[in-house]
Short mmCIF file of C-alpha atoms and ligand atoms in Angstrom, two decimals:
data_model
loop_
_atom_site.label_atom_id
_atom_site.label_comp_id
_atom_site.label_asym_id
_atom_site.label_seq_id
_atom_site.Cartn_x
_atom_site.Cartn_y
_atom_site.Cartn_z
CA MET A 1 18.64 131.66 43.92
CA LEU A 2 16.67 130.31 40.99
CA THR A 3 13.43 132.14 40.32
CA ASP A 4 10.28 130.16 39.55
CA LYS A 5 10.42 131.54 36.03
CA THR A 6 13.93 130.25 35.46
CA ILE A 7 13.03 126.82 36.85
CA GLU A 8 10.09 126.62 34.46
CA ARG A 9 12.13 127.79 31.48
CA LEU A 10 14.88 125.26 32.18
CA TYR A 11 12.22 122.58 32.56
CA THR A 12 10.64 123.43 29.19
CA GLU A 13 14.03 123.08 27.54
CA ALA A 14 14.62 119.77 29.28
CA ARG A 15 11.16 118.54 28.32
CA ASP A 16 11.95 119.20 24.67
CA ARG A 17 15.27 117.39 24.85
CA TYR A 18 13.67 114.34 26.43
CA ALA A 19 10.88 114.42 23.86
CA GLN A 20 13.53 114.04 21.15
CA ILE A 21 14.36 110.58 22.48
CA GLY A 22 10.73 109.66 22.95
CA VAL A 23 10.45 110.40 26.67
CA ASP A 24 7.41 112.20 28.06
CA THR A 25 8.60 114.15 31.11
CA GLU A 26 5.07 114.92 32.33
CA ALA A 27 4.18 111.23 32.38
CA SER A 28 7.50 110.46 34.08
CA ILE A 29 6.79 112.98 36.84
CA GLU A 30 3.33 111.45 37.34
CA ARG A 31 4.90 108.02 37.73
CA LEU A 32 7.40 109.29 40.26
CA LYS A 33 4.65 110.98 42.26
CA GLN A 34 2.97 107.61 42.85
CA ILE A 35 6.02 106.07 44.51
CA ALA A 36 5.98 106.03 48.30
CA ILE A 37 9.30 105.61 50.06
CA SER A 38 9.26 104.12 53.55
CA LEU A 39 11.27 106.43 55.78
CA HIS A 40 13.04 104.67 58.64
CA CYS A 41 12.33 106.24 62.03
CA TRP A 42 15.71 105.24 63.42
CA GLN A 43 17.77 107.83 61.53
CA GLY A 44 16.37 110.41 63.98
CA ASP A 45 17.82 109.06 67.21
CA ASP A 46 20.63 106.69 66.28
CA LEU A 47 18.44 103.61 66.78
CA GLY A 48 17.91 104.52 70.43
CA GLY A 49 14.18 103.98 70.71
CA PHE A 50 12.31 104.94 73.84
CA GLU A 51 12.76 101.96 76.10
CA THR A 52 16.03 102.99 77.72
CA SER A 53 18.14 106.14 77.82
CA ASP A 54 21.18 104.19 76.69
CA ALA A 55 21.06 105.25 73.06
CA GLY A 56 23.93 105.18 70.62
CA LEU A 57 25.22 101.65 70.86
CA SER A 58 22.43 99.41 69.77
CA GLY A 59 24.11 96.01 69.98
CA GLY A 60 23.35 93.20 67.61
CA GLY A 61 26.14 94.19 65.26
CA ILE A 62 24.61 97.49 64.25
CA MET A 63 25.88 100.76 65.54
CA ALA A 64 25.45 104.45 64.85
CA THR A 65 28.67 106.41 65.21
CA GLY A 66 28.96 110.14 65.85
CA ASN A 67 27.70 112.54 68.44
CA TYR A 68 26.08 115.36 66.51
CA PRO A 69 23.92 117.44 68.85
CA GLY A 70 20.13 117.56 68.65
CA LYS A 71 19.05 113.93 68.68
CA ALA A 72 15.32 113.38 69.27
CA ARG A 73 14.79 112.39 72.92
CA ASN A 74 11.19 111.26 72.79
CA ALA A 75 8.47 110.36 70.32
CA ASP A 76 7.09 113.90 70.07
CA GLU A 77 10.49 115.24 69.11
CA LEU A 78 11.03 112.44 66.64
CA ARG A 79 7.65 113.09 65.03
CA ALA A 80 8.41 116.81 64.80
CA ASP A 81 11.72 115.97 63.11
CA ILE A 82 10.03 113.63 60.65
CA GLU A 83 7.47 116.32 59.83
CA MET A 84 10.38 118.58 59.03
CA VAL A 85 11.85 115.92 56.74
CA LEU A 86 8.50 115.35 55.02
CA SER A 87 8.20 119.07 54.30
CA LEU A 88 11.49 118.94 52.40
CA ILE A 89 10.84 116.04 50.06
CA PRO A 90 8.32 115.86 47.23
CA GLY A 91 5.56 113.23 47.23
CA LYS A 92 3.63 111.28 49.87
CA HIS A 93 5.56 108.71 51.83
CA ARG A 94 5.48 106.05 54.53
CA LEU A 95 7.06 105.58 57.94
CA ASN A 96 8.98 102.51 59.00
CA LEU A 97 8.94 101.98 62.78
CA GLN A 98 10.78 99.66 65.10
CA ALA A 99 9.07 97.99 68.04
CA SER A 100 11.50 99.78 70.37
CA TYR A 101 9.77 103.06 69.50
CA ALA A 102 6.68 102.07 71.48
CA GLU A 103 5.17 104.67 73.78
CA THR A 104 4.33 102.92 77.01
CA GLY A 105 3.58 105.98 79.14
CA GLY A 106 6.52 105.36 81.44
CA LYS A 107 5.49 101.77 82.10
CA ASN A 108 7.88 98.93 81.51
CA VAL A 109 6.22 96.77 78.85
CA ALA A 110 8.15 93.68 77.83
CA ARG A 111 8.62 93.30 74.09
CA ASP A 112 6.53 90.16 73.96
CA GLN A 113 3.63 92.12 75.49
CA LEU A 114 3.52 95.02 73.05
CA THR A 115 0.23 95.83 71.34
CA ALA A 116 -1.01 98.39 68.83
CA GLU A 117 -2.14 100.45 71.83
CA HIS A 118 1.51 101.33 72.44
CA PHE A 119 1.69 102.78 68.95
CA SER A 120 -1.61 104.66 68.98
CA ASN A 121 0.09 108.07 68.91
CA TRP A 122 2.19 107.02 65.95
CA ILE A 123 -0.83 105.65 64.12
CA ALA A 124 -2.96 108.75 64.74
CA TRP A 125 -0.12 110.96 63.60
CA ALA A 126 0.59 108.81 60.55
CA LYS A 127 -3.00 109.08 59.39
CA THR A 128 -2.61 112.79 58.75
CA ASN A 129 0.96 112.79 57.50
CA LEU A 130 1.68 109.58 55.66
CA ALA A 131 0.62 107.13 52.97
CA GLY A 132 1.25 104.09 55.15
CA MET A 133 3.25 102.51 57.95
CA ASP A 134 5.71 99.66 58.10
CA PHE A 135 7.01 97.83 61.12
CA ASN A 136 9.96 95.84 62.46
CA GLY A 137 10.50 93.65 65.45
CA THR A 138 13.46 94.87 67.51
CA PHE A 139 15.64 91.85 68.16
CA PHE A 140 18.65 93.78 69.53
CA SER A 141 19.45 96.25 72.35
CA HIS A 142 17.94 93.91 74.89
CA PRO A 143 19.28 91.68 77.70
CA LYS A 144 17.65 88.64 76.07
CA ALA A 145 19.72 89.34 72.94
CA ASP A 146 23.00 89.65 74.82
CA SER A 147 24.09 86.11 73.97
CA GLY A 148 24.02 87.11 70.31
CA PHE A 149 21.12 84.74 69.64
CA THR A 150 17.38 85.42 69.50
CA LEU A 151 15.07 83.39 67.24
CA ALA A 152 17.87 80.87 66.64
CA SER A 153 18.73 80.52 70.30
CA ARG A 154 19.27 77.06 71.77
CA ASP A 155 17.86 78.44 75.02
CA GLU A 156 14.16 77.62 74.76
CA GLY A 157 13.07 80.43 77.09
CA VAL A 158 14.99 83.02 75.08
CA ARG A 159 13.72 81.63 71.78
CA GLN A 160 10.11 81.63 72.99
CA PHE A 161 10.37 85.23 74.14
CA TRP A 162 11.49 86.38 70.70
CA VAL A 163 8.89 84.25 68.93
CA GLU A 164 6.23 85.95 71.07
CA HIS A 165 7.75 89.32 70.26
CA ALA A 166 7.58 88.62 66.53
CA ILE A 167 3.97 87.45 66.82
CA ALA A 168 3.08 90.62 68.74
CA CYS A 169 4.73 92.68 66.00
CA ARG A 170 2.68 91.06 63.24
CA LYS A 171 -0.50 91.90 65.12
CA ILE A 172 0.65 95.48 65.55
CA GLY A 173 1.45 95.57 61.82
CA GLU A 174 -2.04 94.31 61.08
CA GLN A 175 -3.57 97.18 63.07
CA MET A 176 -1.33 99.69 61.35
CA GLY A 177 -2.38 98.35 57.97
CA LYS A 178 -6.05 98.57 58.91
CA ALA A 179 -5.72 102.10 60.24
CA LEU A 180 -3.78 103.40 57.25
CA HIS A 181 -5.75 101.46 54.58
CA SER A 182 -2.49 100.17 53.18
CA PRO A 183 -0.69 96.93 54.04
CA CYS A 184 2.01 97.23 56.67
CA ILE A 185 5.19 95.32 55.90
CA THR A 186 6.40 93.75 59.09
CA ASN A 187 10.04 92.87 58.72
CA VAL A 188 12.11 90.36 60.66
CA TRP A 189 15.80 90.98 61.03
CA ILE A 190 17.77 89.19 63.72
CA PRO A 191 21.45 89.56 64.59
CA ASP A 192 22.06 85.88 65.37
CA GLY A 193 25.49 84.64 64.48
CA TYR A 194 29.04 83.92 65.63
CA LYS A 195 32.11 86.05 65.72
CA ASP A 196 34.33 83.08 65.12
CA ILE A 197 34.24 79.80 63.26
CA PRO A 198 31.23 77.74 64.31
CA ALA A 199 31.37 74.03 64.94
CA ASP A 200 27.78 73.65 63.80
CA ARG A 201 26.24 75.87 61.15
CA LYS A 202 23.23 73.65 60.73
CA THR A 203 21.48 73.53 64.11
CA PRO A 204 20.86 77.30 64.52
CA ARG A 205 19.36 77.39 61.04
CA LEU A 206 16.99 74.57 61.84
CA ILE A 207 15.99 76.38 65.03
CA LEU A 208 15.43 79.61 63.11
CA LYS A 209 13.22 77.81 60.60
CA LYS A 210 11.17 76.36 63.43
CA SER A 211 10.80 79.81 65.04
CA LEU A 212 9.70 81.39 61.77
CA ASP A 213 7.15 78.63 61.22
CA GLU A 214 5.70 79.36 64.65
CA ILE A 215 5.69 83.11 64.06
CA PHE A 216 3.88 82.84 60.74
CA ALA A 217 1.51 80.02 61.75
CA GLU A 218 -1.45 82.37 61.92
CA GLN A 219 -2.55 83.68 58.54
CA LEU A 220 -3.07 87.41 58.52
CA ASP A 221 -4.99 89.25 55.85
CA PRO A 222 -2.46 90.50 53.28
CA GLN A 223 -4.58 93.60 52.88
CA TYR A 224 -3.32 94.61 56.32
CA ASN A 225 -0.04 92.87 56.98
CA LEU A 226 2.71 91.43 54.84
CA ASP A 227 5.73 89.63 56.30
CA ALA A 228 9.31 90.15 55.19
CA VAL A 229 12.54 88.41 56.19
CA GLU A 230 15.91 90.17 55.92
CA CYS A 231 19.22 88.44 55.32
CA LYS A 232 22.75 89.59 56.07
CA LEU A 233 26.21 88.35 55.26
CA PHE A 234 27.93 89.47 58.45
CA GLY A 235 27.76 92.01 61.24
CA ILE A 236 30.11 93.43 63.83
CA GLY A 237 30.59 90.49 66.15
CA SER A 238 29.09 88.01 63.70
CA GLU A 239 31.85 88.03 61.12
CA SER A 240 32.17 84.28 60.67
CA TYR A 241 28.59 83.16 60.59
CA VAL A 242 25.13 84.67 60.34
CA VAL A 243 22.24 82.26 60.77
CA GLY A 244 19.85 84.23 58.53
CA SER A 245 21.96 84.23 55.38
CA HIS A 246 20.76 85.11 51.88
CA GLU A 247 20.26 81.51 50.83
CA PHE A 248 18.44 80.72 54.04
CA TYR A 249 15.85 83.48 53.71
CA LEU A 250 15.53 83.25 49.95
CA GLY A 251 14.60 79.61 50.39
CA TYR A 252 12.27 80.40 53.26
CA ALA A 253 10.54 83.23 51.41
CA ILE A 254 9.97 81.16 48.27
CA ARG A 255 8.65 78.15 50.10
CA ASN A 256 6.42 80.14 52.47
CA ASN A 257 5.34 82.95 50.21
CA LYS A 258 6.97 85.70 52.25
CA LEU A 259 8.62 88.88 51.10
CA LEU A 260 12.39 88.81 50.94
CA CYS A 261 14.07 91.96 52.22
CA LEU A 262 17.23 92.87 50.35
CA ASP A 263 19.38 95.37 52.24
CA ALA A 264 21.92 97.05 49.95
CA GLY A 265 24.59 96.90 52.67
CA HIS A 266 24.24 93.23 53.53
CA PHE A 267 26.35 91.56 50.88
CA HIS A 268 29.99 91.30 49.83
CA PRO A 269 31.42 94.76 49.10
CA THR A 270 31.44 94.14 45.36
CA GLU A 271 28.09 92.34 45.29
CA VAL A 272 25.07 94.46 44.38
CA ILE A 273 21.37 94.03 45.02
CA SER A 274 20.36 95.70 41.74
CA ASP A 275 21.18 92.52 39.85
CA LYS A 276 19.23 90.38 42.31
CA ILE A 277 15.88 92.12 41.84
CA SER A 278 14.81 90.52 38.57
CA SER A 279 16.18 87.15 39.70
CA VAL A 280 14.30 86.90 42.97
CA LEU A 281 11.13 88.38 41.46
CA THR A 282 11.07 85.49 39.02
CA PHE A 283 10.17 83.32 42.01
CA LEU A 284 8.64 85.72 44.53
CA ASP A 285 5.58 87.93 44.21
CA GLU A 286 6.98 90.88 46.09
CA ILE A 287 10.10 92.06 47.84
CA LEU A 288 11.13 94.75 50.29
CA LEU A 289 14.27 96.82 49.84
CA HIS A 290 16.35 98.40 52.54
CA VAL A 291 18.17 100.97 50.50
CA SER A 292 21.41 101.77 52.20
CA ARG A 293 25.08 102.26 51.32
CA GLY A 294 27.77 99.92 52.47
CA VAL A 295 31.25 101.31 53.03
CA ARG A 296 33.84 98.66 53.88
CA TRP A 297 32.49 96.94 57.01
CA ASP A 298 29.64 99.36 57.61
CA SER A 299 26.33 98.63 55.95
CA ASP A 300 24.45 101.82 56.75
CA HIS A 301 25.98 104.99 55.34
CA VAL A 302 23.64 107.72 54.12
CA VAL A 303 22.33 106.95 50.64
CA VAL A 304 23.89 109.04 47.88
CA LEU A 305 23.24 109.15 44.14
CA SER A 306 25.74 106.41 43.35
CA ASP A 307 25.87 104.15 40.31
CA GLU A 308 24.36 101.37 42.40
CA LEU A 309 21.50 103.52 43.65
CA ARG A 310 20.72 104.40 40.06
CA ALA A 311 20.96 100.76 39.06
CA ILE A 312 18.52 99.76 41.82
CA ALA A 313 15.99 102.33 40.63
CA GLU A 314 16.53 101.39 36.99
CA GLU A 315 15.99 97.72 37.68
CA ILE A 316 12.71 98.44 39.48
CA VAL A 317 11.45 100.59 36.62
CA ARG A 318 12.86 98.52 33.74
CA GLY A 319 11.30 95.34 35.06
CA ASP A 320 7.97 97.07 35.60
CA PHE A 321 8.30 96.13 39.25
CA LEU A 322 7.04 99.33 40.87
CA SER A 323 4.00 97.52 42.27
CA ARG A 324 6.03 94.54 43.50
CA VAL A 325 8.98 96.25 45.16
CA TYR A 326 8.48 98.14 48.41
CA ILE A 327 11.21 100.70 48.82
CA GLY A 328 12.39 101.31 52.36
CA LEU A 329 15.46 103.18 53.54
CA ASP A 330 17.91 101.91 56.14
CA PHE A 331 20.84 104.09 57.12
CA PHE A 332 21.93 106.00 60.18
CA ASP A 333 24.59 108.61 60.62
CA ALA A 334 25.02 110.40 63.95
CA SER A 335 28.00 112.47 62.80
CA ILE A 336 26.00 114.97 60.74
CA ASN A 337 22.69 116.75 61.21
CA ARG A 338 20.27 113.82 61.42
CA ILE A 339 17.46 115.57 59.58
CA ALA A 340 19.82 116.51 56.77
CA ALA A 341 20.95 112.87 56.56
CA TRP A 342 17.33 111.76 56.11
CA VAL A 343 16.64 114.44 53.51
CA ILE A 344 19.81 113.75 51.52
CA GLY A 345 19.16 110.01 51.40
CA THR A 346 15.48 110.30 50.55
CA ARG A 347 15.94 112.98 47.92
CA CYS A 348 18.69 110.85 46.34
CA MET A 349 16.40 107.83 46.23
CA LEU A 350 13.74 109.91 44.51
CA LYS A 351 16.26 111.41 42.09
CA ALA A 352 17.45 107.93 41.15
CA LEU A 353 13.84 106.90 40.50
CA LEU A 354 13.30 110.03 38.42
CA ILE A 355 16.35 109.24 36.29
CA ALA A 356 14.97 105.73 35.84
CA VAL A 357 11.51 106.85 34.72
CA LEU A 358 13.15 109.30 32.30
CA GLU A 359 15.01 106.52 30.50
CA PRO A 360 14.24 106.05 26.79
CA ARG A 361 13.06 102.47 27.29
CA GLN A 362 11.72 101.89 23.83
CA MET A 363 14.84 103.05 22.02
CA LEU A 364 17.17 101.10 24.31
CA CYS A 365 15.18 97.88 24.04
CA GLN A 366 14.97 98.18 20.28
CA MET A 367 18.74 98.57 20.05
CA GLU A 368 19.23 95.57 22.28
CA THR A 369 16.82 93.24 20.51
CA SER A 370 18.19 94.18 17.11
CA GLY A 371 21.69 93.38 18.34
CA ASP A 372 22.96 96.93 18.02
CA PHE A 373 25.00 96.98 21.20
CA THR A 374 27.12 99.87 19.94
CA SER A 375 24.11 102.17 19.92
CA ARG A 376 22.90 100.79 23.25
CA LEU A 377 26.15 101.73 24.97
CA ALA A 378 26.30 105.09 23.19
CA LEU A 379 22.77 106.03 24.22
CA LEU A 380 23.16 104.79 27.80
CA GLU A 381 26.18 107.06 28.16
CA GLU A 382 24.55 109.99 26.38
CA ILE A 383 21.52 110.09 28.66
CA LYS A 384 23.71 110.38 31.73
CA THR A 385 24.22 114.06 30.96
CA LEU A 386 20.64 114.89 29.99
CA PRO A 387 19.13 117.60 32.21
CA PHE A 388 17.23 115.45 34.69
CA GLY A 389 18.14 118.06 37.32
CA ALA A 390 15.87 120.57 35.58
CA VAL A 391 13.01 118.08 35.74
CA TRP A 392 13.76 117.40 39.40
CA ASP A 393 13.78 121.12 40.27
CA TYR A 394 10.50 121.62 38.45
CA TYR A 395 8.94 118.66 40.28
CA CYS A 396 10.03 120.08 43.65
CA LEU A 397 8.62 123.47 42.68
CA LYS A 398 5.27 121.97 41.71
CA GLU A 399 5.15 119.93 44.91
CA ASN A 400 5.88 123.01 47.00
CA VAL A 401 9.08 121.76 48.50
CA PRO A 402 12.40 123.60 48.43
CA VAL A 403 14.29 123.63 45.14
CA GLY A 404 18.02 122.93 45.15
CA LEU A 405 19.91 123.53 48.36
CA ALA A 406 17.14 125.73 49.77
CA TRP A 407 16.12 122.75 51.93
CA LEU A 408 19.43 123.04 53.77
CA ASP A 409 18.66 126.60 54.88
CA ARG A 410 15.48 125.29 56.48
CA VAL A 411 17.35 122.50 58.23
CA LYS A 412 19.95 124.98 59.52
CA ALA A 413 17.20 127.23 60.85
CA TYR A 414 15.54 124.23 62.55
CA GLU A 415 18.87 123.26 64.03
CA LYS A 416 19.27 126.74 65.50
CA ASP A 417 15.68 127.09 66.75
CA VAL A 418 14.89 123.54 67.86
CA LEU A 419 17.73 121.01 67.79
CA SER A 420 20.34 123.12 69.55
CA LYS A 421 17.97 123.55 72.50
CA ARG A 422 17.80 119.82 73.14
CA ALA A 423 20.22 119.31 75.98
CA HIS A 424 21.29 115.82 76.86
C1 RNT B 1 20.55 95.46 60.36
C2 RNT B 1 19.39 95.48 59.43
C3 RNT B 1 18.12 96.02 60.00
C4 RNT B 1 18.36 97.21 60.86
C5 RNT B 1 17.09 97.84 61.34
C6 RNT B 1 17.35 98.90 62.36
O1 RNT B 1 21.72 95.14 59.76
O2 RNT B 1 19.72 96.16 58.27
O3 RNT B 1 17.25 96.30 58.98
O4 RNT B 1 19.14 98.17 60.24
O5 RNT B 1 16.23 96.88 61.81
ZN1 ZN B 2 18.17 96.60 56.86
#
């Protein structure tokens, strides 16, 4: 166990080392403190939501695997779990909800009939615990999505239903934004696509464009609601063709002034979103990230402090994009303690951002502009072993959250006292 005194001493040493390369650790910590991460509600119950009891397999090409005990069974349990998570991470953050997490008081409310009323408990709770709320339509786990097509469906009734759902979601987002005094990002992700080779790639894309135009026809105040569209390369069951591809949504977002959502797991295995950030922000005002970790065919492993996670954070900071990039998380693992999964992923995201704000920008840019690429490479490698961990520990201490692995003891205690008593 590290004592507070040791943490502070190690921090002072680290501060001096960073000062030698022109980095002010205090200012870096202040910058990090301002960054709100949007925590995804669906890590807590394997994307189950509260509409049916058939959780686990969500359909639409996304799936949580594993059967770790203790999954949240209702909104109160999920909120309690999220409070636990929030107590273990430094800073003030946001919550990202799906429409399927509505609380309808036992009534069957169709997705095209949802209103902010059905999220009033979430909103009231968020006001005391969070810096903002974000929202998503749920275009999967539903009989009207069984054909594999929603907004791009050739069946007019099905298409209309999902258009109405998306419109309802924007209005809910607007209310969330008003209540939290911070714009809600309402994201559209649909699973539409084909398992095998299509005969016609064009028609579903034209239908999707038409649906999006209808959904966004009404202007909403950007102070309250911002719209995002999320692309994907392929999903389970849509290996050959996804209607909402990267090019499709990039084009749509640019032409219609929408946010593009880049999910780290939605591209070719060797393709990274870090390199896309400065490209798309040359043409778009703002973007949303779904930070995730792809592993082979799965797009949603728990985020770890990988090279790519660091690169994503570095690109946001290097480009001075902190006010234009909304950072959301999107992963789900049901094979380990779900609260631990949330904490690991969120703490890693914050660590990556800390490393990025501790970078000696001035020195590196000088080396680059003067053509001294030898020094640039040398310094980039040198800073990898600087004691950012001491700065991180100190930040956690100052924010009154557990330092080091102490958070895990709390999760284990919660598992014993609360999670293990949730019978299914
Ligand atoms: C699916 C998308 C989408 C979902 C959430 C649950 O591939 O990434 O963002 O993960 O809507
Ligand atoms: Zn996503």
